[in-house]
């Protein structure tokens, strides 16, 4: 029987293998992908976090925060996976800085694969620092690979419902999406919402 657990993790493992081949030349070792809720991050990397009970095997962890799956596009969530894969690459083949610091070597590596380092997640941000985000380079290597993966029907099927607002007294709430960045919001049916980032009307 195909379970929600199997469908979710099989999909993430498939995405990891796909991007490993397309963006990293297949040189990244397998890792343990987990889901961890965090108020401060879309995801994180932890080198050598897990080991077998007999001590014979050690593996890294890439954690993704499912709290943001419903409010971000699949491309954005997959870019977080690839962001953390660059940390895994640096852990095995480069020279990481102190914990959580994103140095120039890391910035060059993530830029090479088509993600632009930025502390704000927008153009013009700092490219190195303690807490870093990124944005997708239009027409870049990641964008092309991701489009190929999505074109084959890949989707993050299960999303976390904990962040969805409760229904009011009327019992009705409508979900609205920005047609450009796919930001999600909930409001009463017929509400006129505008995306503050893209400055366009949101669609129910």
Short mmCIF file of C-alpha atoms in Angstrom, two decimals:
data_model
loop_
_atom_site.label_atom_id
_atom_site.label_comp_id
_atom_site.label_asym_id
_atom_site.label_seq_id
_atom_site.Cartn_x
_atom_site.Cartn_y
_atom_site.Cartn_z
CA UNK A 1 0.00 0.00 0.00
CA UNK A 2 1.26 3.49 -0.87
CA UNK A 3 1.11 5.61 2.28
CA UNK A 4 1.40 9.40 2.74
CA UNK A 5 4.81 8.85 4.33
CA UNK A 6 6.11 6.81 1.41
CA UNK A 7 4.70 9.19 -1.21
CA UNK A 8 6.19 12.22 0.54
CA UNK A 9 9.67 10.87 1.17
CA UNK A 10 9.92 8.99 -2.11
CA UNK A 11 9.21 12.29 -3.83
CA UNK A 12 11.84 14.20 -1.85
CA UNK A 13 14.41 11.45 -2.41
CA UNK A 14 13.65 11.55 -6.12
CA UNK A 15 14.14 15.34 -6.19
CA UNK A 16 17.43 15.00 -4.30
CA UNK A 17 18.72 12.44 -6.78
CA UNK A 18 17.52 14.48 -9.76
CA UNK A 19 19.26 17.69 -8.64
CA UNK A 20 22.34 15.76 -7.56
CA UNK A 21 22.72 14.50 -11.12
CA UNK A 22 21.78 17.73 -12.88
CA UNK A 23 23.51 20.32 -10.68
CA UNK A 24 26.24 18.51 -8.73
CA UNK A 25 27.51 15.93 -11.19
CA UNK A 26 26.13 13.11 -9.05
CA UNK A 27 28.94 13.44 -6.52
CA UNK A 28 26.87 14.12 -3.40
CA UNK A 29 26.47 11.14 -1.06
CA UNK A 30 23.02 10.03 0.07
CA UNK A 31 21.60 11.80 3.11
CA UNK A 32 18.61 11.58 5.43
CA UNK A 33 15.87 14.05 4.46
CA UNK A 34 13.57 15.02 7.32
CA UNK A 35 10.77 17.49 7.97
CA UNK A 36 11.32 19.86 10.88
CA UNK A 37 9.19 22.85 11.82
CA UNK A 38 11.21 25.97 12.56
CA UNK A 39 10.09 29.57 13.02
CA UNK A 40 13.39 30.89 11.66
CA UNK A 41 14.18 28.86 8.55
CA UNK A 42 12.78 27.13 5.48
CA UNK A 43 15.32 24.35 6.05
CA UNK A 44 18.76 23.47 7.39
CA UNK A 45 21.72 21.16 6.89
CA UNK A 46 23.44 19.17 9.65
CA UNK A 47 26.58 17.25 8.73
CA UNK A 48 26.97 13.78 10.26
CA UNK A 49 23.79 14.20 12.32
CA UNK A 50 22.60 10.57 12.14
CA UNK A 51 24.35 7.24 12.64
CA UNK A 52 23.34 3.59 12.80
CA UNK A 53 23.17 1.92 16.20
CA UNK A 54 26.15 -0.27 15.40
CA UNK A 55 28.23 2.79 14.51
CA UNK A 56 29.10 1.54 11.04
CA UNK A 57 27.31 4.26 9.08
CA UNK A 58 26.98 8.01 9.50
CA UNK A 59 24.89 10.27 7.31
CA UNK A 60 24.03 13.95 6.99
CA UNK A 61 20.61 15.51 7.47
CA UNK A 62 18.76 17.93 5.24
CA UNK A 63 15.64 19.20 6.98
CA UNK A 64 12.79 20.98 5.22
CA UNK A 65 10.17 23.03 7.04
CA UNK A 66 6.71 21.78 5.95
CA UNK A 67 5.03 24.83 7.50
CA UNK A 68 5.84 26.75 4.33
CA UNK A 69 4.91 24.17 1.69
CA UNK A 70 1.40 25.58 1.17
CA UNK A 71 2.44 29.25 1.00
CA UNK A 72 5.42 28.78 -1.34
CA UNK A 73 5.60 27.43 -4.86
CA UNK A 74 7.03 23.98 -5.48
CA UNK A 75 9.98 25.68 -7.20
CA UNK A 76 10.66 27.76 -4.08
CA UNK A 77 10.50 24.73 -1.79
CA UNK A 78 12.80 22.78 -4.11
CA UNK A 79 15.22 25.71 -4.15
CA UNK A 80 15.48 25.32 -0.38
CA UNK A 81 16.36 21.65 -0.85
CA UNK A 82 19.09 22.62 -3.33
CA UNK A 83 20.31 25.44 -1.03
CA UNK A 84 20.89 22.83 1.66
CA UNK A 85 22.51 20.50 -0.87
CA UNK A 86 25.18 23.17 -1.44
CA UNK A 87 25.93 23.02 2.29
CA UNK A 88 26.25 19.25 2.04
CA UNK A 89 28.60 19.67 -0.92
CA UNK A 90 30.77 22.13 1.00
CA UNK A 91 30.75 19.85 4.05
CA UNK A 92 32.27 17.00 2.04
CA UNK A 93 34.36 18.78 -0.56
CA UNK A 94 35.01 22.31 0.69
CA UNK A 95 35.85 24.36 3.76
CA UNK A 96 32.79 25.43 5.78
CA UNK A 97 33.05 28.30 8.23
CA UNK A 98 31.71 28.32 11.77
CA UNK A 99 28.23 26.93 12.37
CA UNK A 100 25.47 28.68 10.40
CA UNK A 101 27.88 31.12 8.70
CA UNK A 102 27.66 31.28 4.91
CA UNK A 103 31.11 32.14 3.56
CA UNK A 104 32.38 33.25 0.14
CA UNK A 105 33.13 29.67 -0.93
CA UNK A 106 29.51 28.69 -0.28
CA UNK A 107 28.22 31.82 -2.03
CA UNK A 108 30.22 30.98 -5.15
CA UNK A 109 28.93 27.38 -5.10
CA UNK A 110 25.26 28.31 -4.84
CA UNK A 111 25.64 31.01 -7.49
CA UNK A 112 27.20 28.46 -9.84
CA UNK A 113 24.07 26.31 -9.81
CA UNK A 114 21.66 29.17 -10.44
CA UNK A 115 20.60 30.38 -6.99
CA UNK A 116 21.65 33.90 -6.00
CA UNK A 117 22.73 34.28 -2.34
CA UNK A 118 21.03 37.15 -0.53
CA UNK A 119 20.42 37.82 3.15
CA UNK A 120 17.05 39.35 2.25
CA UNK A 121 16.05 36.79 -0.36
CA UNK A 122 15.85 39.64 -2.85
CA UNK A 123 18.28 41.29 -5.32
CA UNK A 124 20.77 43.61 -3.66
CA UNK A 125 21.17 41.68 -0.41
CA UNK A 126 24.46 40.65 1.19
CA UNK A 127 25.90 37.45 -0.27
CA UNK A 128 27.58 36.14 2.88
CA UNK A 129 26.62 36.14 6.54
CA UNK A 130 25.24 34.24 9.49
CA UNK A 131 21.69 33.87 8.20
CA UNK A 132 21.30 33.68 4.45
CA UNK A 133 18.56 33.13 1.95
CA UNK A 134 18.58 33.19 -1.85
CA UNK A 135 16.45 33.81 -4.90
CA UNK A 136 16.20 31.88 -8.14
CA UNK A 137 18.27 33.23 -11.02
CA UNK A 138 15.87 33.69 -13.97
CA UNK A 139 16.96 31.38 -16.77
CA UNK A 140 19.70 29.92 -14.58
CA UNK A 141 20.82 26.33 -14.19
CA UNK A 142 18.49 25.55 -11.27
CA UNK A 143 15.49 27.20 -12.95
CA UNK A 144 15.94 25.07 -16.05
CA UNK A 145 16.44 21.84 -14.14
CA UNK A 146 13.46 22.57 -11.91
CA UNK A 147 11.22 23.23 -14.89
CA UNK A 148 12.24 19.88 -16.34
CA UNK A 149 11.37 18.14 -13.07
CA UNK A 150 8.03 19.92 -12.72
CA UNK A 151 7.29 19.17 -16.37
CA UNK A 152 7.48 15.47 -15.53
CA UNK A 153 4.67 15.93 -13.02
CA UNK A 154 6.66 16.34 -9.80
CA UNK A 155 4.72 17.97 -6.98
CA UNK A 156 5.06 18.26 -3.21
CA UNK A 157 1.74 16.57 -2.66
CA UNK A 158 1.16 16.91 1.09
CA UNK A 159 1.20 20.34 2.77
CA UNK A 160 0.95 21.35 6.41
CA UNK A 161 -2.54 22.64 7.31
CA UNK A 162 -1.55 23.93 10.75
CA UNK A 163 -1.00 27.47 9.46
CA UNK A 164 -4.37 27.78 7.74
CA UNK A 165 -6.72 30.18 9.55
CA UNK A 166 -9.76 28.77 11.32
CA UNK A 167 -13.13 29.54 9.83
CA UNK A 168 -14.97 32.51 11.33
CA UNK A 169 -18.56 32.65 12.49
CA UNK A 170 -19.80 32.31 8.92
CA UNK A 171 -17.78 29.09 8.63
CA UNK A 172 -16.34 30.20 5.29
CA UNK A 173 -12.84 31.18 4.25
CA UNK A 174 -11.46 31.40 0.72
CA UNK A 175 -7.84 30.82 -0.24
CA UNK A 176 -6.18 33.44 -2.43
CA UNK A 177 -2.94 33.10 -4.41
CA UNK A 178 -0.67 35.68 -6.02
CA UNK A 179 -0.48 34.70 -9.71
CA UNK A 180 3.22 35.60 -9.82
CA UNK A 181 4.94 34.51 -6.60
CA UNK A 182 2.13 32.14 -5.42
CA UNK A 183 1.94 33.74 -1.98
CA UNK A 184 -1.13 32.36 -0.20
CA UNK A 185 -3.66 34.16 2.02
CA UNK A 186 -7.09 33.37 3.45
CA UNK A 187 -10.00 35.79 3.70
CA UNK A 188 -13.76 35.94 3.31
CA UNK A 189 -15.09 35.09 -0.16
CA UNK A 190 -15.11 38.08 -2.48
CA UNK A 191 -12.34 39.96 -0.66
CA UNK A 192 -10.14 42.24 -2.78
CA UNK A 193 -6.58 41.27 -1.84
CA UNK A 194 -3.35 42.54 -3.39
CA UNK A 195 0.11 40.95 -3.08
CA UNK A 196 2.40 43.39 -1.28
CA UNK A 197 5.48 42.00 -3.04
CA UNK A 198 4.28 41.83 -6.65
CA UNK A 199 1.66 44.61 -6.40
CA UNK A 200 -0.95 42.57 -8.32
CA UNK A 201 -4.43 41.37 -7.31
CA UNK A 202 -4.56 37.95 -5.69
CA UNK A 203 -6.82 35.29 -7.18
CA UNK A 204 -9.27 33.09 -5.32
#
